[in-house]
Amino acid sequence: MAAGFRSFAAGMSQPVVALSQRLAGVLRFAQGVAGLTRNGDRWRIAITGGSAHEADGIVLALPAYAAGRLLESVGVTHARVLAEVVYVPSITVSLAYRAEQIGGALNGAGFVIDPDVVGARHVVPPQIRACTYASQKFPGRAPDGHVLLRAYLASGDGDPAKVAHAQLAAILTIRGEPLWSRVFYWTRGLPRYPAQHRERVAEVRHRLSRLPPIAIAGAGYDGAGVSACVESGRAAGRLIAQRTPR
Ligand SMILES: Cc1cc2nc3c(=O)[nH]c(=O)nc-3n(C[C@H](O)[C@H](O)[C@H](O)COP(=O)(O)OP(=O)(O)OC[C@H]3O[C@@H](n4cnc5c(N)ncnc54)[C@H](O)[C@@H]3O)c2cc1C
């Protein structure tokens, strides 16, 4: 199972860092888009803080709710449906252990808990929803003789690091305390699409085709996995390149 997974040696920041180095001087960072306006066949992008950019074409690689607001402001009223894509909050906890602390076998790349199945047998369903055996799934994630786990928790009471350790200890027969743990809060995590999402996005795109070159891309529209996001971004880039005069 683990053989099927691929990532970057230094983690998911690696391609972002590489791209930002390759495009240094062209790329501008930390530019919050406050507004869009049409300027003939071009666009004017207002940046938080007062500056602005002119553009021949735009890819809005933003969460659906943010893109929807900007598109409504340029007259694409239909884009308000994008606000119905709900981003579900979640918490991830990374925990490090010495290998000998883990009593149970770590088979595969991790596990997922079905809360309906577990809830039927437990008075209080566990807060943990899934766990990735990070050091087993990808090479180089922990020194020899150590294990790195990443737990996914639903929102709930208590210190997430303590909850994750206690529930993993019960499931994987872990002895003692973690060497360290770190909590990450995803207040707007994975998108959950409403009914007819695909048709709605297609309709928004159809309406965008009547404007100067502009496209939407990312997890809010075409699938939340990284590979789907990359494909969505490529398609948007191709569209803008086709429509932008050279
Ligand atoms: C906890 C968690 C674990 C995951 N694990 C996996 C996994 O193992 N494998 C996998 O394939 N996928 C995974 N995913 C899903 C995947 O990581 C995301 O769906 C994907 O990274 C989303 O990419 P994106 O570019 O569409 O959106 P984002 O990465 O959210 O980028 C949108 C950007 O738009 C910016 N923005 C918003 N508003 C504005 C504005 N007005 N002006 C300028 N910028 C703005 C934001 O700051 C943000 O940087 C996981 C997601 C979560 C939350």
mmCIF file of N, CA, C and O in Angstrom, residues 70-124:
data_model
loop_
_atom_site.group_PDB
_atom_site.id
_atom_site.type_symbol
_atom_site.label_atom_id
_atom_site.label_comp_id
_atom_site.label_asym_id
_atom_site.label_seq_id
_atom_site.Cartn_x
_atom_site.Cartn_y
_atom_site.Cartn_z
ATOM 1 N N LEU A 70 -15.337 37.926 -5.429
ATOM 2 C CA LEU A 70 -14.696 38.793 -6.428
ATOM 3 C C LEU A 70 -15.481 38.763 -7.743
ATOM 4 O O LEU A 70 -15.665 39.796 -8.394
ATOM 5 N N LEU A 71 -15.943 37.572 -8.116
ATOM 6 C CA LEU A 71 -16.660 37.461 -9.397
ATOM 7 C C LEU A 71 -18.017 38.161 -9.341
ATOM 8 O O LEU A 71 -18.441 38.795 -10.311
ATOM 9 N N GLU A 72 -18.677 38.063 -8.199
ATOM 10 C CA GLU A 72 -19.947 38.792 -8.055
ATOM 11 C C GLU A 72 -19.723 40.282 -8.241
ATOM 12 O O GLU A 72 -20.535 40.977 -8.849
ATOM 13 N N SER A 73 -18.590 40.767 -7.722
ATOM 14 C CA SER A 73 -18.320 42.212 -7.787
ATOM 15 C C SER A 73 -18.069 42.686 -9.219
ATOM 16 O O SER A 73 -18.149 43.874 -9.494
ATOM 17 N N VAL A 74 -17.752 41.746 -10.150
ATOM 18 C CA VAL A 74 -17.592 42.169 -11.554
ATOM 19 C C VAL A 74 -18.810 41.746 -12.380
ATOM 20 O O VAL A 74 -18.740 41.638 -13.603
ATOM 21 N N GLY A 75 -19.910 41.462 -11.690
ATOM 22 C CA GLY A 75 -21.174 41.254 -12.392
ATOM 23 C C GLY A 75 -21.541 39.809 -12.666
ATOM 24 O O GLY A 75 -22.573 39.544 -13.287
ATOM 25 N N VAL A 76 -20.706 38.853 -12.231
ATOM 26 C CA VAL A 76 -21.061 37.441 -12.437
ATOM 27 C C VAL A 76 -21.906 37.015 -11.228
ATOM 28 O O VAL A 76 -21.421 36.338 -10.314
ATOM 29 N N THR A 77 -23.159 37.435 -11.217
ATOM 30 C CA THR A 77 -23.994 37.193 -10.030
ATOM 31 C C THR A 77 -24.150 35.693 -9.766
ATOM 32 O O THR A 77 -24.273 35.272 -8.617
ATOM 33 N N HIS A 78 -24.110 34.897 -10.840
ATOM 34 C CA HIS A 78 -24.259 33.450 -10.681
ATOM 35 C C HIS A 78 -23.164 32.867 -9.781
ATOM 36 O O HIS A 78 -23.346 31.809 -9.169
ATOM 37 N N ALA A 79 -22.021 33.567 -9.689
ATOM 38 C CA ALA A 79 -20.883 33.039 -8.915
ATOM 39 C C ALA A 79 -21.177 32.981 -7.423
ATOM 40 O O ALA A 79 -20.396 32.397 -6.665
ATOM 41 N N ARG A 80 -22.323 33.533 -6.989
ATOM 42 C CA ARG A 80 -22.627 33.442 -5.550
ATOM 43 C C ARG A 80 -22.852 31.984 -5.129
ATOM 44 O O ARG A 80 -22.724 31.650 -3.965
ATOM 45 N N VAL A 81 -23.143 31.089 -6.101
ATOM 46 C CA VAL A 81 -23.305 29.665 -5.745
ATOM 47 C C VAL A 81 -21.997 29.089 -5.190
ATOM 48 O O VAL A 81 -22.011 28.097 -4.457
ATOM 49 N N LEU A 82 -20.875 29.719 -5.527
ATOM 50 C CA LEU A 82 -19.588 29.182 -5.050
ATOM 51 C C LEU A 82 -19.478 29.267 -3.526
ATOM 52 O O LEU A 82 -18.728 28.514 -2.905
ATOM 53 N N ALA A 83 -20.248 30.189 -2.926
ATOM 54 C CA ALA A 83 -20.212 30.311 -1.458
ATOM 55 C C ALA A 83 -20.811 29.079 -0.784
ATOM 56 O O ALA A 83 -20.642 28.884 0.420
ATOM 57 N N GLU A 84 -21.515 28.247 -1.567
ATOM 58 C CA GLU A 84 -22.129 27.049 -0.972
ATOM 59 C C GLU A 84 -21.148 25.881 -0.856
ATOM 60 O O GLU A 84 -21.499 24.823 -0.343
ATOM 61 N N VAL A 85 -19.937 26.067 -1.361
ATOM 62 C CA VAL A 85 -18.894 25.058 -1.103
ATOM 63 C C VAL A 85 -18.412 25.299 0.332
ATOM 64 O O VAL A 85 -17.886 26.365 0.646
ATOM 65 N N VAL A 86 -18.642 24.314 1.196
ATOM 66 C CA VAL A 86 -18.318 24.475 2.621
ATOM 67 C C VAL A 86 -16.932 23.900 2.883
ATOM 68 O O VAL A 86 -16.620 22.800 2.424
ATOM 69 N N TYR A 87 -16.106 24.650 3.588
ATOM 70 C CA TYR A 87 -14.762 24.163 3.937
ATOM 71 C C TYR A 87 -14.811 23.644 5.374
ATOM 72 O O TYR A 87 -15.041 24.405 6.309
ATOM 73 N N VAL A 88 -14.606 22.346 5.532
ATOM 74 C CA VAL A 88 -14.812 21.685 6.821
ATOM 75 C C VAL A 88 -13.562 21.851 7.698
ATOM 76 O O VAL A 88 -12.446 21.568 7.251
ATOM 77 N N PRO A 89 -13.752 22.315 8.953
ATOM 78 C CA PRO A 89 -12.578 22.473 9.824
ATOM 79 C C PRO A 89 -12.022 21.126 10.273
ATOM 80 O O PRO A 89 -12.773 20.161 10.426
ATOM 81 N N SER A 90 -10.720 21.064 10.448
ATOM 82 C CA SER A 90 -10.142 19.861 11.048
ATOM 83 C C SER A 90 -8.837 20.228 11.757
ATOM 84 O O SER A 90 -8.334 21.344 11.627
ATOM 85 N N ILE A 91 -8.367 19.285 12.529
ATOM 86 C CA ILE A 91 -7.136 19.487 13.300
ATOM 87 C C ILE A 91 -6.216 18.315 12.978
ATOM 88 O O ILE A 91 -6.673 17.169 12.957
ATOM 89 N N THR A 92 -4.955 18.605 12.693
ATOM 90 C CA THR A 92 -4.003 17.501 12.554
ATOM 91 C C THR A 92 -2.966 17.613 13.674
ATOM 92 O O THR A 92 -2.613 18.717 14.090
ATOM 93 N N VAL A 93 -2.548 16.457 14.152
ATOM 94 C CA VAL A 93 -1.538 16.416 15.215
ATOM 95 C C VAL A 93 -0.413 15.492 14.763
ATOM 96 O O VAL A 93 -0.660 14.330 14.433
ATOM 97 N N SER A 94 0.804 16.027 14.699
ATOM 98 C CA SER A 94 1.973 15.193 14.412
ATOM 99 C C SER A 94 2.581 14.761 15.738
ATOM 100 O O SER A 94 2.746 15.592 16.644
ATOM 101 N N LEU A 95 2.885 13.463 15.844
ATOM 102 C CA LEU A 95 3.436 12.927 17.104
ATOM 103 C C LEU A 95 4.637 12.038 16.783
ATOM 104 O O LEU A 95 4.573 11.214 15.861
ATOM 105 N N ALA A 96 5.715 12.216 17.540
ATOM 106 C CA ALA A 96 6.927 11.408 17.338
ATOM 107 C C ALA A 96 7.106 10.444 18.508
ATOM 108 O O ALA A 96 6.886 10.820 19.671
ATOM 109 N N TYR A 97 7.503 9.210 18.182
ATOM 110 C CA TYR A 97 7.746 8.179 19.207
ATOM 111 C C TYR A 97 9.031 7.433 18.872
ATOM 112 O O TYR A 97 9.456 7.405 17.705
ATOM 113 N N ARG A 98 9.609 6.793 19.883
ATOM 114 C CA ARG A 98 10.644 5.800 19.587
ATOM 115 C C ARG A 98 9.926 4.542 19.106
ATOM 116 O O ARG A 98 8.835 4.214 19.598
ATOM 117 N N ALA A 99 10.535 3.827 18.153
ATOM 118 C CA ALA A 99 9.853 2.675 17.543
ATOM 119 C C ALA A 99 9.421 1.662 18.591
ATOM 120 O O ALA A 99 8.334 1.071 18.489
ATOM 121 N N GLU A 100 10.252 1.480 19.638
ATOM 122 C CA GLU A 100 9.903 0.434 20.617
ATOM 123 C C GLU A 100 8.707 0.820 21.488
ATOM 124 O O GLU A 100 8.168 -0.017 22.212
ATOM 125 N N GLN A 101 8.268 2.089 21.413
ATOM 126 C CA GLN A 101 7.071 2.478 22.180
ATOM 127 C C GLN A 101 5.790 1.919 21.552
ATOM 128 O O GLN A 101 4.757 1.851 22.205
ATOM 129 N N ILE A 102 5.860 1.597 20.237
ATOM 130 C CA ILE A 102 4.648 1.161 19.527
ATOM 131 C C ILE A 102 4.515 -0.355 19.683
ATOM 132 O O ILE A 102 5.323 -1.111 19.129
ATOM 133 N N GLY A 103 3.478 -0.785 20.395
ATOM 134 C CA GLY A 103 3.289 -2.218 20.626
ATOM 135 C C GLY A 103 2.614 -2.905 19.451
ATOM 136 O O GLY A 103 2.931 -4.037 19.100
ATOM 137 N N GLY A 104 1.668 -2.205 18.794
ATOM 138 C CA GLY A 104 0.920 -2.817 17.684
ATOM 139 C C GLY A 104 1.705 -2.723 16.385
ATOM 140 O O GLY A 104 2.628 -1.921 16.264
ATOM 141 N N ALA A 105 1.304 -3.557 15.411
ATOM 142 C CA ALA A 105 1.981 -3.530 14.104
ATOM 143 C C ALA A 105 1.453 -2.352 13.288
ATOM 144 O O ALA A 105 0.246 -2.092 13.278
ATOM 145 N N LEU A 106 2.366 -1.618 12.634
ATOM 146 C CA LEU A 106 1.943 -0.531 11.749
ATOM 147 C C LEU A 106 1.882 -1.090 10.325
ATOM 148 O O LEU A 106 2.860 -1.063 9.591
ATOM 149 N N ASN A 107 0.726 -1.629 9.967
ATOM 150 C CA ASN A 107 0.574 -2.201 8.628
ATOM 151 C C ASN A 107 0.038 -1.147 7.674
ATOM 152 O O ASN A 107 -0.894 -0.425 8.011
ATOM 153 N N GLY A 108 0.605 -1.079 6.476
ATOM 154 C CA GLY A 108 0.111 -0.134 5.477
ATOM 155 C C GLY A 108 0.554 1.279 5.786
ATOM 156 O O GLY A 108 1.575 1.516 6.439
ATOM 157 N N ALA A 109 -0.238 2.258 5.324
ATOM 158 C CA ALA A 109 0.142 3.667 5.439
ATOM 159 C C ALA A 109 -0.657 4.398 6.505
ATOM 160 O O ALA A 109 -0.442 5.584 6.734
ATOM 161 N N GLY A 110 -1.594 3.696 7.155
ATOM 162 C CA GLY A 110 -2.388 4.353 8.191
ATOM 163 C C GLY A 110 -3.771 3.732 8.273
ATOM 164 O O GLY A 110 -3.994 2.630 7.775
ATOM 165 N N PHE A 111 -4.699 4.455 8.907
ATOM 166 C CA PHE A 111 -6.074 3.940 8.990
ATOM 167 C C PHE A 111 -7.063 5.099 8.994
ATOM 168 O O PHE A 111 -6.708 6.247 9.276
ATOM 169 N N VAL A 112 -8.301 4.779 8.638
ATOM 170 C CA VAL A 112 -9.408 5.740 8.672
ATOM 171 C C VAL A 112 -10.499 5.124 9.530
ATOM 172 O O VAL A 112 -10.741 3.921 9.448
ATOM 173 N N ILE A 113 -11.131 5.948 10.370
ATOM 174 C CA ILE A 113 -12.203 5.447 11.235
ATOM 175 C C ILE A 113 -13.543 5.905 10.671
ATOM 176 O O ILE A 113 -13.708 7.083 10.344
ATOM 177 N N ASP A 114 -14.472 4.971 10.538
ATOM 178 C CA ASP A 114 -15.828 5.327 10.130
ATOM 179 C C ASP A 114 -16.604 5.673 11.401
ATOM 180 O O ASP A 114 -16.898 4.784 12.202
ATOM 181 N N PRO A 115 -16.910 6.981 11.639
ATOM 182 C CA PRO A 115 -17.537 7.361 12.911
ATOM 183 C C PRO A 115 -18.891 6.693 13.113
ATOM 184 O O PRO A 115 -19.298 6.435 14.246
ATOM 185 N N ASP A 116 -19.593 6.360 12.022
ATOM 186 C CA ASP A 116 -20.901 5.713 12.175
ATOM 187 C C ASP A 116 -20.732 4.304 12.734
ATOM 188 O O ASP A 116 -21.454 3.875 13.623
ATOM 189 N N VAL A 117 -19.742 3.595 12.211
ATOM 190 C CA VAL A 117 -19.515 2.223 12.673
ATOM 191 C C VAL A 117 -19.012 2.248 14.107
ATOM 192 O O VAL A 117 -19.530 1.565 14.988
ATOM 193 N N VAL A 118 -18.009 3.102 14.375
ATOM 194 C CA VAL A 118 -17.437 3.149 15.721
ATOM 195 C C VAL A 118 -18.461 3.690 16.705
ATOM 196 O O VAL A 118 -18.624 3.170 17.803
ATOM 197 N N GLY A 119 -19.215 4.731 16.278
ATOM 198 C CA GLY A 119 -20.193 5.360 17.168
ATOM 199 C C GLY A 119 -21.249 4.387 17.654
ATOM 200 O O GLY A 119 -21.766 4.511 18.761
ATOM 201 N N ALA A 120 -21.552 3.381 16.824
ATOM 202 C CA ALA A 120 -22.574 2.417 17.216
ATOM 203 C C ALA A 120 -22.106 1.565 18.393
ATOM 204 O O ALA A 120 -22.912 1.041 19.148
ATOM 205 N N ARG A 121 -20.783 1.438 18.542
ATOM 206 C CA ARG A 121 -20.272 0.557 19.592
ATOM 207 C C ARG A 121 -19.720 1.317 20.793
ATOM 208 O O ARG A 121 -19.415 0.734 21.806
ATOM 209 N N HIS A 122 -19.545 2.648 20.649
ATOM 210 C CA HIS A 122 -18.970 3.436 21.733
ATOM 211 C C HIS A 122 -19.973 4.491 22.182
ATOM 212 O O HIS A 122 -20.636 5.108 21.356
ATOM 213 N N VAL A 123 -20.055 4.730 23.487
ATOM 214 C CA VAL A 123 -20.948 5.774 23.996
ATOM 215 C C VAL A 123 -20.453 7.125 23.487
ATOM 216 O O VAL A 123 -21.209 7.945 22.991
ATOM 217 N N VAL A 124 -19.144 7.370 23.592
ATOM 218 C CA VAL A 124 -18.554 8.605 23.081
ATOM 219 C C VAL A 124 -17.672 8.238 21.886
ATOM 220 O O VAL A 124 -16.648 7.575 22.054
#
